[in-house]
Amino acid sequence: QVQLIQSGGGLVQAGGSLRLGCAASKRPFSSYAVGWFRQAPGKEREFVARIMLSTGELRYAESVKGRFTISVDSAKTTVNLHMKNLKPEDTAVYYCTTGASSSYLRYDYWGQGTQVTVSS
C-alpha cells in the first residue's frame, strides 16, 4: 500500500502561480506514472497531467497546456505540478495519483486532495 502526501495549493488571484507537491510514503516512486487530476464543485474528476517515470514522457489536458508543468525530482521522490497564469476555472480540489504497476498505466492510489482557489 502506498500513501501519497500532497502539499502546496491555496488561494491565489487570477494570473498568479502555485505549486503542488506529491510524495510517496514508499520512496522513491517505482510506479509507471504519476498523474494529477482535479475535481471542481459539481463536476466530475478530470485529468490534468501525468509523467511517465521511466521515460519522462509528459501529457497534459488541453485546458492546462502551456500553463502547467509536471516534473519529478532526480531522486524520484516528489512529483510537482507548477501552475502559472491561473484562471478562476482552475479552481478545484487537486489529487495526485499513481499505480501499483511499474509496467502499466494504472491509478490505484490517490492523495488526500489539495484545494486550489483562483479568485477573479
mmCIF file of N, CA and C in Angstrom:
data_model
loop_
_atom_site.group_PDB
_atom_site.id
_atom_site.type_symbol
_atom_site.label_atom_id
_atom_site.label_comp_id
_atom_site.label_asym_id
_atom_site.label_seq_id
_atom_site.Cartn_x
_atom_site.Cartn_y
_atom_site.Cartn_z
ATOM 1 N N GLN A 1 0.840 -1.184 0.000
ATOM 2 C CA GLN A 1 0.000 0.000 0.000
ATOM 3 C C GLN A 1 0.883 1.244 0.000
ATOM 4 N N VAL A 2 0.559 2.159 -0.852
ATOM 5 C CA VAL A 2 1.319 3.403 -0.967
ATOM 6 C C VAL A 2 0.443 4.568 -0.547
ATOM 7 N N GLN A 3 0.968 5.406 0.297
ATOM 8 C CA GLN A 3 0.254 6.632 0.652
ATOM 9 C C GLN A 3 0.911 7.799 -0.070
ATOM 10 N N LEU A 4 0.083 8.675 -0.598
ATOM 11 C CA LEU A 4 0.567 9.862 -1.297
ATOM 12 C C LEU A 4 0.298 11.076 -0.429
ATOM 13 N N ILE A 5 1.349 11.825 -0.169
ATOM 14 C CA ILE A 5 1.237 13.008 0.676
ATOM 15 C C ILE A 5 1.354 14.251 -0.188
ATOM 16 N N GLN A 6 0.281 15.028 -0.219
ATOM 17 C CA GLN A 6 0.248 16.215 -1.051
ATOM 18 C C GLN A 6 0.599 17.465 -0.244
ATOM 19 N N SER A 7 1.154 18.442 -0.936
ATOM 20 C CA SER A 7 1.492 19.718 -0.309
ATOM 21 C C SER A 7 1.235 20.837 -1.305
ATOM 22 N N GLY A 8 1.209 22.052 -0.781
ATOM 23 C CA GLY A 8 1.004 23.210 -1.644
ATOM 24 C C GLY A 8 -0.463 23.570 -1.766
ATOM 25 N N GLY A 9 -0.760 24.322 -2.815
ATOM 26 C CA GLY A 9 -2.125 24.762 -3.052
ATOM 27 C C GLY A 9 -2.434 26.038 -2.279
ATOM 28 N N GLY A 10 -3.715 26.413 -2.281
ATOM 29 C CA GLY A 10 -4.140 27.600 -1.560
ATOM 30 C C GLY A 10 -4.955 28.535 -2.415
ATOM 31 N N LEU A 11 -4.946 29.795 -2.014
ATOM 32 C CA LEU A 11 -5.737 30.830 -2.682
ATOM 33 C C LEU A 11 -4.816 31.778 -3.433
ATOM 34 N N VAL A 12 -5.168 32.073 -4.674
ATOM 35 C CA VAL A 12 -4.348 32.968 -5.484
ATOM 36 C C VAL A 12 -5.261 33.763 -6.405
ATOM 37 N N GLN A 13 -4.811 34.931 -6.791
ATOM 38 C CA GLN A 13 -5.580 35.727 -7.744
ATOM 39 C C GLN A 13 -5.336 35.221 -9.158
ATOM 40 N N ALA A 14 -6.282 35.492 -10.012
ATOM 41 C CA ALA A 14 -6.128 35.111 -11.409
ATOM 42 C C ALA A 14 -4.831 35.680 -11.971
ATOM 43 N N GLY A 15 -4.137 34.852 -12.727
ATOM 44 C CA GLY A 15 -2.846 35.239 -13.269
ATOM 45 C C GLY A 15 -1.679 34.839 -12.392
ATOM 46 N N GLY A 16 -1.967 34.396 -11.199
ATOM 47 C CA GLY A 16 -0.926 34.010 -10.265
ATOM 48 C C GLY A 16 -0.437 32.591 -10.484
ATOM 49 N N SER A 17 0.455 32.175 -9.591
ATOM 50 C CA SER A 17 1.078 30.855 -9.705
ATOM 51 C C SER A 17 0.994 30.113 -8.379
ATOM 52 N N LEU A 18 0.979 28.792 -8.490
ATOM 53 C CA LEU A 18 1.028 27.919 -7.330
ATOM 54 C C LEU A 18 1.797 26.661 -7.697
ATOM 55 N N ARG A 19 2.298 25.985 -6.668
ATOM 56 C CA ARG A 19 2.957 24.701 -6.862
ATOM 57 C C ARG A 19 2.299 23.659 -5.976
ATOM 58 N N LEU A 20 2.058 22.512 -6.539
ATOM 59 C CA LEU A 20 1.575 21.365 -5.775
ATOM 60 C C LEU A 20 2.667 20.305 -5.754
ATOM 61 N N GLY A 21 2.817 19.648 -4.613
ATOM 62 C CA GLY A 21 3.783 18.573 -4.497
ATOM 63 C C GLY A 21 3.103 17.273 -4.107
ATOM 64 N N CYS A 22 3.722 16.167 -4.506
ATOM 65 C CA CYS A 22 3.189 14.845 -4.197
ATOM 66 C C CYS A 22 4.355 13.927 -3.872
ATOM 67 N N ALA A 23 4.382 13.412 -2.656
ATOM 68 C CA ALA A 23 5.439 12.493 -2.237
ATOM 69 C C ALA A 23 4.809 11.169 -1.838
ATOM 70 N N ALA A 24 5.501 10.091 -2.102
ATOM 71 C CA ALA A 24 5.004 8.760 -1.768
ATOM 72 C C ALA A 24 5.591 8.292 -0.449
ATOM 73 N N SER A 25 4.796 7.538 0.301
ATOM 74 C CA SER A 25 5.274 7.009 1.580
ATOM 75 C C SER A 25 6.402 6.003 1.355
ATOM 76 N N LYS A 26 6.354 5.306 0.244
ATOM 77 C CA LYS A 26 7.432 4.386 -0.130
ATOM 78 C C LYS A 26 8.238 5.074 -1.219
ATOM 79 N N ARG A 27 9.386 5.584 -0.878
ATOM 80 C CA ARG A 27 10.194 6.352 -1.816
ATOM 81 C C ARG A 27 11.388 5.548 -2.270
ATOM 82 N N PRO A 28 11.851 5.740 -3.489
ATOM 83 C CA PRO A 28 11.279 6.630 -4.489
ATOM 84 C C PRO A 28 10.043 6.014 -5.150
ATOM 85 N N PHE A 29 9.401 6.784 -6.024
ATOM 86 C CA PHE A 29 8.309 6.268 -6.810
ATOM 87 C C PHE A 29 8.842 5.115 -7.670
ATOM 88 N N SER A 30 8.128 4.003 -7.671
ATOM 89 C CA SER A 30 8.538 2.880 -8.508
ATOM 90 C C SER A 30 7.471 2.514 -9.522
ATOM 91 N N SER A 31 6.463 3.341 -9.596
ATOM 92 C CA SER A 31 5.339 3.043 -10.481
ATOM 93 C C SER A 31 5.607 3.516 -11.904
ATOM 94 N N TYR A 32 4.697 3.191 -12.783
ATOM 95 C CA TYR A 32 4.826 3.521 -14.203
ATOM 96 C C TYR A 32 4.678 5.021 -14.439
ATOM 97 N N ALA A 33 3.741 5.615 -13.709
ATOM 98 C CA ALA A 33 3.477 7.033 -13.922
ATOM 99 C C ALA A 33 2.869 7.651 -12.670
ATOM 100 N N VAL A 34 2.951 8.949 -12.612
ATOM 101 C CA VAL A 34 2.269 9.722 -11.572
ATOM 102 C C VAL A 34 1.442 10.779 -12.279
ATOM 103 N N GLY A 35 0.225 10.918 -11.846
ATOM 104 C CA GLY A 35 -0.654 11.864 -12.502
ATOM 105 C C GLY A 35 -1.308 12.827 -11.530
ATOM 106 N N TRP A 36 -1.882 13.863 -12.102
ATOM 107 C CA TRP A 36 -2.681 14.818 -11.343
ATOM 108 C C TRP A 36 -4.072 14.895 -11.977
ATOM 109 N N PHE A 37 -5.069 14.864 -11.133
ATOM 110 C CA PHE A 37 -6.451 15.053 -11.535
ATOM 111 C C PHE A 37 -7.022 16.193 -10.693
ATOM 112 N N ARG A 38 -8.160 16.710 -11.112
ATOM 113 C CA ARG A 38 -8.828 17.728 -10.311
ATOM 114 C C ARG A 38 -10.325 17.547 -10.384
ATOM 115 N N GLN A 39 -10.992 18.050 -9.363
ATOM 116 C CA GLN A 39 -12.448 17.965 -9.319
ATOM 117 C C GLN A 39 -13.000 19.276 -8.798
ATOM 118 N N ALA A 40 -13.748 19.936 -9.648
ATOM 119 C CA ALA A 40 -14.412 21.182 -9.268
ATOM 120 C C ALA A 40 -15.792 20.863 -8.698
ATOM 121 N N PRO A 41 -16.342 21.755 -7.910
ATOM 122 C CA PRO A 41 -17.664 21.512 -7.321
ATOM 123 C C PRO A 41 -18.710 21.217 -8.387
ATOM 124 N N GLY A 42 -19.433 20.135 -8.190
ATOM 125 C CA GLY A 42 -20.496 19.778 -9.118
ATOM 126 C C GLY A 42 -20.031 19.156 -10.419
ATOM 127 N N LYS A 43 -18.726 18.909 -10.529
ATOM 128 C CA LYS A 43 -18.196 18.330 -11.766
ATOM 129 C C LYS A 43 -17.482 17.017 -11.476
ATOM 130 N N GLU A 44 -17.277 16.258 -12.540
ATOM 131 C CA GLU A 44 -16.557 15.008 -12.395
ATOM 132 C C GLU A 44 -15.060 15.269 -12.314
ATOM 133 N N ARG A 45 -14.366 14.301 -11.727
ATOM 134 C CA ARG A 45 -12.914 14.404 -11.657
ATOM 135 C C ARG A 45 -12.345 14.338 -13.077
ATOM 136 N N GLU A 46 -11.392 15.205 -13.369
ATOM 137 C CA GLU A 46 -10.821 15.241 -14.708
ATOM 138 C C GLU A 46 -9.302 15.181 -14.662
ATOM 139 N N PHE A 47 -8.749 14.638 -15.723
ATOM 140 C CA PHE A 47 -7.303 14.514 -15.871
ATOM 141 C C PHE A 47 -6.675 15.883 -16.072
ATOM 142 N N VAL A 48 -5.508 16.084 -15.448
ATOM 143 C CA VAL A 48 -4.783 17.339 -15.605
ATOM 144 C C VAL A 48 -3.434 17.101 -16.289
ATOM 145 N N ALA A 49 -2.643 16.197 -15.727
ATOM 146 C CA ALA A 49 -1.304 15.968 -16.273
ATOM 147 C C ALA A 49 -0.756 14.652 -15.736
ATOM 148 N N ARG A 50 0.211 14.086 -16.462
ATOM 149 C CA ARG A 50 0.885 12.917 -15.932
ATOM 150 C C ARG A 50 2.312 12.891 -16.460
ATOM 151 N N ILE A 51 3.153 12.160 -15.742
ATOM 152 C CA ILE A 51 4.533 11.974 -16.153
ATOM 153 C C ILE A 51 4.856 10.492 -16.066
ATOM 154 N N MET A 52 5.429 9.968 -17.129
ATOM 155 C CA MET A 52 5.901 8.582 -17.147
ATOM 156 C C MET A 52 7.272 8.570 -16.505
ATOM 157 N N LEU A 53 7.443 7.811 -15.440
ATOM 158 C CA LEU A 53 8.656 7.928 -14.644
ATOM 159 C C LEU A 53 9.879 7.314 -15.328
ATOM 160 N N SER A 54 9.692 6.315 -16.170
ATOM 161 C CA SER A 54 10.840 5.691 -16.810
ATOM 162 C C SER A 54 11.326 6.474 -18.023
ATOM 163 N N THR A 55 10.405 7.102 -18.732
ATOM 164 C CA THR A 55 10.772 7.793 -19.972
ATOM 165 C C THR A 55 10.754 9.309 -19.845
ATOM 166 N N GLY A 56 10.090 9.803 -18.826
ATOM 167 C CA GLY A 56 9.935 11.246 -18.691
ATOM 168 C C GLY A 56 8.865 11.836 -19.576
ATOM 169 N N GLU A 57 8.154 10.976 -20.311
ATOM 170 C CA GLU A 57 7.096 11.460 -21.208
ATOM 171 C C GLU A 57 6.034 12.203 -20.404
ATOM 172 N N LEU A 58 5.612 13.317 -20.945
ATOM 173 C CA LEU A 58 4.627 14.167 -20.277
ATOM 174 C C LEU A 58 3.326 14.197 -21.079
ATOM 175 N N ARG A 59 2.242 14.364 -20.373
ATOM 176 C CA ARG A 59 0.936 14.504 -21.025
ATOM 177 C C ARG A 59 0.121 15.510 -20.239
ATOM 178 N N TYR A 60 -0.571 16.402 -20.960
ATOM 179 C CA TYR A 60 -1.366 17.445 -20.325
ATOM 180 C C TYR A 60 -2.768 17.495 -20.917
ATOM 181 N N ALA A 61 -3.705 17.915 -20.103
ATOM 182 C CA ALA A 61 -5.028 18.240 -20.615
ATOM 183 C C ALA A 61 -4.908 19.514 -21.450
ATOM 184 N N GLU A 62 -5.728 19.611 -22.470
ATOM 185 C CA GLU A 62 -5.669 20.779 -23.343
ATOM 186 C C GLU A 62 -5.890 22.074 -22.566
ATOM 187 N N SER A 63 -6.706 22.021 -21.556
ATOM 188 C CA SER A 63 -7.067 23.227 -20.816
ATOM 189 C C SER A 63 -5.913 23.806 -20.001
ATOM 190 N N VAL A 64 -4.854 23.008 -19.778
ATOM 191 C CA VAL A 64 -3.742 23.486 -18.956
ATOM 192 C C VAL A 64 -2.425 23.562 -19.724
ATOM 193 N N LYS A 65 -2.421 23.120 -20.964
ATOM 194 C CA LYS A 65 -1.194 23.146 -21.760
ATOM 195 C C LYS A 65 -0.627 24.554 -21.842
ATOM 196 N N GLY A 66 0.679 24.645 -21.628
ATOM 197 C CA GLY A 66 1.334 25.939 -21.701
ATOM 198 C C GLY A 66 1.297 26.704 -20.395
ATOM 199 N N ARG A 67 0.481 26.245 -19.465
ATOM 200 C CA ARG A 67 0.373 26.943 -18.165
ATOM 201 C C ARG A 67 0.851 26.072 -17.005
ATOM 202 N N PHE A 68 0.645 24.769 -17.104
ATOM 203 C CA PHE A 68 1.023 23.847 -16.042
ATOM 204 C C PHE A 68 2.229 23.019 -16.496
ATOM 205 N N THR A 69 3.096 22.703 -15.544
ATOM 206 C CA THR A 69 4.249 21.856 -15.821
ATOM 207 C C THR A 69 4.372 20.811 -14.735
ATOM 208 N N ILE A 70 4.416 19.549 -15.149
ATOM 209 C CA ILE A 70 4.605 18.448 -14.211
ATOM 210 C C ILE A 70 6.065 18.018 -14.277
ATOM 211 N N SER A 71 6.635 17.715 -13.113
ATOM 212 C CA SER A 71 8.037 17.321 -13.083
ATOM 213 C C SER A 71 8.271 16.383 -11.908
ATOM 214 N N VAL A 72 9.389 15.669 -11.972
ATOM 215 C CA VAL A 72 9.784 14.784 -10.878
ATOM 216 C C VAL A 72 11.217 15.121 -10.529
ATOM 217 N N ASP A 73 11.549 15.055 -9.242
ATOM 218 C CA ASP A 73 12.926 15.366 -8.867
ATOM 219 C C ASP A 73 13.841 14.217 -9.271
ATOM 220 N N SER A 74 15.138 14.464 -9.244
ATOM 221 C CA SER A 74 16.092 13.480 -9.764
ATOM 222 C C SER A 74 16.073 12.178 -8.976
ATOM 223 N N ALA A 75 15.692 12.247 -7.715
ATOM 224 C CA ALA A 75 15.636 11.037 -6.889
ATOM 225 C C ALA A 75 14.297 10.328 -6.993
ATOM 226 N N LYS A 76 13.383 10.907 -7.757
ATOM 227 C CA LYS A 76 12.039 10.353 -7.959
ATOM 228 C C LYS A 76 11.313 10.167 -6.636
ATOM 229 N N THR A 77 11.438 11.164 -5.775
ATOM 230 C CA THR A 77 10.729 11.093 -4.506
ATOM 231 C C THR A 77 9.533 12.028 -4.454
ATOM 232 N N THR A 78 9.538 13.049 -5.285
ATOM 233 C CA THR A 78 8.452 14.024 -5.282
ATOM 234 C C THR A 78 8.096 14.416 -6.709
ATOM 235 N N VAL A 79 6.813 14.450 -6.979
ATOM 236 C CA VAL A 79 6.316 14.936 -8.265
ATOM 237 C C VAL A 79 5.635 16.277 -8.010
ATOM 238 N N ASN A 80 6.012 17.257 -8.795
ATOM 239 C CA ASN A 80 5.472 18.598 -8.619
ATOM 240 C C ASN A 80 4.594 18.997 -9.803
ATOM 241 N N LEU A 81 3.625 19.820 -9.498
ATOM 242 C CA LEU A 81 2.809 20.419 -10.541
ATOM 243 C C LEU A 81 2.918 21.929 -10.368
ATOM 244 N N HIS A 82 3.630 22.562 -11.295
ATOM 245 C CA HIS A 82 3.780 24.004 -11.267
ATOM 246 C C HIS A 82 2.680 24.609 -12.131
ATOM 247 N N MET A 83 1.914 25.505 -11.537
ATOM 248 C CA MET A 83 0.777 26.095 -12.231
ATOM 249 C C MET A 83 0.981 27.606 -12.315
ATOM 250 N N LYS A 84 0.911 28.139 -13.522
ATOM 251 C CA LYS A 84 1.060 29.576 -13.697
ATOM 252 C C LYS A 84 -0.104 30.107 -14.525
ATOM 253 N N ASN A 85 -0.230 31.422 -14.535
ATOM 254 C CA ASN A 85 -1.326 32.059 -15.252
ATOM 255 C C ASN A 85 -2.662 31.380 -14.902
ATOM 256 N N LEU A 86 -2.873 31.211 -13.614
ATOM 257 C CA LEU A 86 -4.069 30.508 -13.157
ATOM 258 C C LEU A 86 -5.332 31.291 -13.474
ATOM 259 N N LYS A 87 -6.388 30.553 -13.745
ATOM 260 C CA LYS A 87 -7.683 31.126 -14.088
ATOM 261 C C LYS A 87 -8.726 30.671 -13.072
ATOM 262 N N PRO A 88 -9.792 31.428 -12.915
ATOM 263 C CA PRO A 88 -10.836 31.003 -11.968
ATOM 264 C C PRO A 88 -11.361 29.597 -12.259
ATOM 265 N N GLU A 89 -11.365 29.216 -13.522
ATOM 266 C CA GLU A 89 -11.851 27.870 -13.856
ATOM 267 C C GLU A 89 -10.883 26.765 -13.451
ATOM 268 N N ASP A 90 -9.696 27.128 -12.967
ATOM 269 C CA ASP A 90 -8.772 26.135 -12.427
ATOM 270 C C ASP A 90 -9.104 25.794 -10.971
ATOM 271 N N THR A 91 -10.031 26.510 -10.396
ATOM 272 C CA THR A 91 -10.437 26.245 -9.019
ATOM 273 C C THR A 91 -10.991 24.832 -8.889
ATOM 274 N N ALA A 92 -10.400 24.067 -7.985
ATOM 275 C CA ALA A 92 -10.792 22.668 -7.822
ATOM 276 C C ALA A 92 -9.975 22.061 -6.687
ATOM 277 N N VAL A 93 -10.356 20.858 -6.316
ATOM 278 C CA VAL A 93 -9.507 20.042 -5.452
ATOM 279 C C VAL A 93 -8.626 19.203 -6.368
ATOM 280 N N TYR A 94 -7.330 19.282 -6.154
ATOM 281 C CA TYR A 94 -6.365 18.579 -6.992
ATOM 282 C C TYR A 94 -5.872 17.333 -6.269
ATOM 283 N N TYR A 95 -5.790 16.235 -7.027
ATOM 284 C CA TYR A 95 -5.365 14.957 -6.471
ATOM 285 C C TYR A 95 -4.178 14.418 -7.256
ATOM 286 N N CYS A 96 -3.171 13.939 -6.554
ATOM 287 C CA CYS A 96 -2.126 13.195 -7.249
ATOM 288 C C CYS A 96 -2.460 11.716 -7.128
ATOM 289 N N THR A 97 -1.964 10.948 -8.089
ATOM 290 C CA THR A 97 -2.300 9.539 -8.144
ATOM 291 C C THR A 97 -1.178 8.763 -8.798
ATOM 292 N N THR A 98 -1.067 7.496 -8.410
ATOM 293 C CA THR A 98 -0.103 6.626 -9.026
ATOM 294 C C THR A 98 -0.621 5.199 -8.961
ATOM 295 N N GLY A 99 0.102 4.279 -9.608
ATOM 296 C CA GLY A 99 -0.389 2.915 -9.675
ATOM 297 C C GLY A 99 0.521 1.914 -8.997
ATOM 298 N N ALA A 100 0.026 0.692 -8.918
ATOM 299 C CA ALA A 100 0.781 -0.383 -8.285
ATOM 300 C C ALA A 100 1.738 -1.062 -9.259
ATOM 301 N N SER A 101 1.582 -0.779 -10.538
ATOM 302 C CA SER A 101 2.409 -1.433 -11.546
ATOM 303 C C SER A 101 3.538 -0.521 -12.012
ATOM 304 N N SER A 102 4.686 -1.127 -12.282
ATOM 305 C CA SER A 102 5.804 -0.374 -12.843
ATOM 306 C C SER A 102 5.848 -0.509 -14.363
ATOM 307 N N SER A 103 4.892 -1.299 -14.899
ATOM 308 C CA SER A 103 4.902 -1.569 -16.336
ATOM 309 C C SER A 103 3.694 -1.028 -17.068
ATOM 310 N N TYR A 104 2.611 -0.781 -16.346
ATOM 311 C CA TYR A 104 1.372 -0.353 -16.974
ATOM 312 C C TYR A 104 0.831 0.885 -16.285
ATOM 313 N N LEU A 105 0.112 1.682 -17.081
ATOM 314 C CA LEU A 105 -0.502 2.880 -16.530
ATOM 315 C C LEU A 105 -1.722 2.483 -15.711
ATOM 316 N N ARG A 106 -1.644 2.758 -14.436
ATOM 317 C CA ARG A 106 -2.755 2.469 -13.539
ATOM 318 C C ARG A 106 -2.803 3.552 -12.481
ATOM 319 N N TYR A 107 -3.989 3.790 -11.972
ATOM 320 C CA TYR A 107 -4.163 4.756 -10.888
ATOM 321 C C TYR A 107 -4.843 4.033 -9.735
ATOM 322 N N ASP A 108 -4.023 3.498 -8.835
ATOM 323 C CA ASP A 108 -4.544 2.717 -7.715
ATOM 324 C C ASP A 108 -4.554 3.506 -6.417
ATOM 325 N N TYR A 109 -3.652 4.449 -6.298
ATOM 326 C CA TYR A 109 -3.503 5.184 -5.048
ATOM 327 C C TYR A 109 -3.718 6.670 -5.300
ATOM 328 N N TRP A 110 -4.398 7.304 -4.350
ATOM 329 C CA TRP A 110 -4.745 8.719 -4.501
ATOM 330 C C TRP A 110 -4.332 9.501 -3.264
ATOM 331 N N GLY A 111 -3.889 10.712 -3.486
ATOM 332 C CA GLY A 111 -3.586 11.603 -2.381
ATOM 333 C C GLY A 111 -4.861 12.116 -1.736
ATOM 334 N N GLN A 112 -4.678 12.884 -0.684
ATOM 335 C CA GLN A 112 -5.822 13.345 0.098
ATOM 336 C C GLN A 112 -6.554 14.511 -0.552
ATOM 337 N N GLY A 113 -5.954 15.093 -1.548
ATOM 338 C CA GLY A 113 -6.582 16.231 -2.215
ATOM 339 C C GLY A 113 -6.098 17.553 -1.637
ATOM 340 N N THR A 114 -5.917 18.515 -2.511
ATOM 341 C CA THR A 114 -5.464 19.846 -2.108
ATOM 342 C C THR A 114 -6.331 20.891 -2.801
ATOM 343 N N GLN A 115 -6.844 21.812 -2.036
ATOM 344 C CA GLN A 115 -7.708 22.839 -2.602
ATOM 345 C C GLN A 115 -6.882 23.920 -3.288
ATOM 346 N N VAL A 116 -7.262 24.241 -4.500
ATOM 347 C CA VAL A 116 -6.715 25.385 -5.231
ATOM 348 C C VAL A 116 -7.890 26.300 -5.563
ATOM 349 N N THR A 117 -7.797 27.531 -5.110
ATOM 350 C CA THR A 117 -8.851 28.504 -5.366
ATOM 351 C C THR A 117 -8.257 29.710 -6.072
ATOM 352 N N VAL A 118 -8.814 30.029 -7.229
ATOM 353 C CA VAL A 118 -8.335 31.161 -8.020
ATOM 354 C C VAL A 118 -9.440 32.210 -8.054
ATOM 355 N N SER A 119 -9.138 33.368 -7.500
ATOM 356 C CA SER A 119 -10.145 34.437 -7.465
ATOM 357 C C SER A 119 -9.996 35.342 -8.686
ATOM 358 N N SER A 120 -11.108 35.874 -9.117
ATOM 359 C CA SER A 120 -11.092 36.730 -10.315
ATOM 360 C C SER A 120 -10.848 38.190 -9.954
#
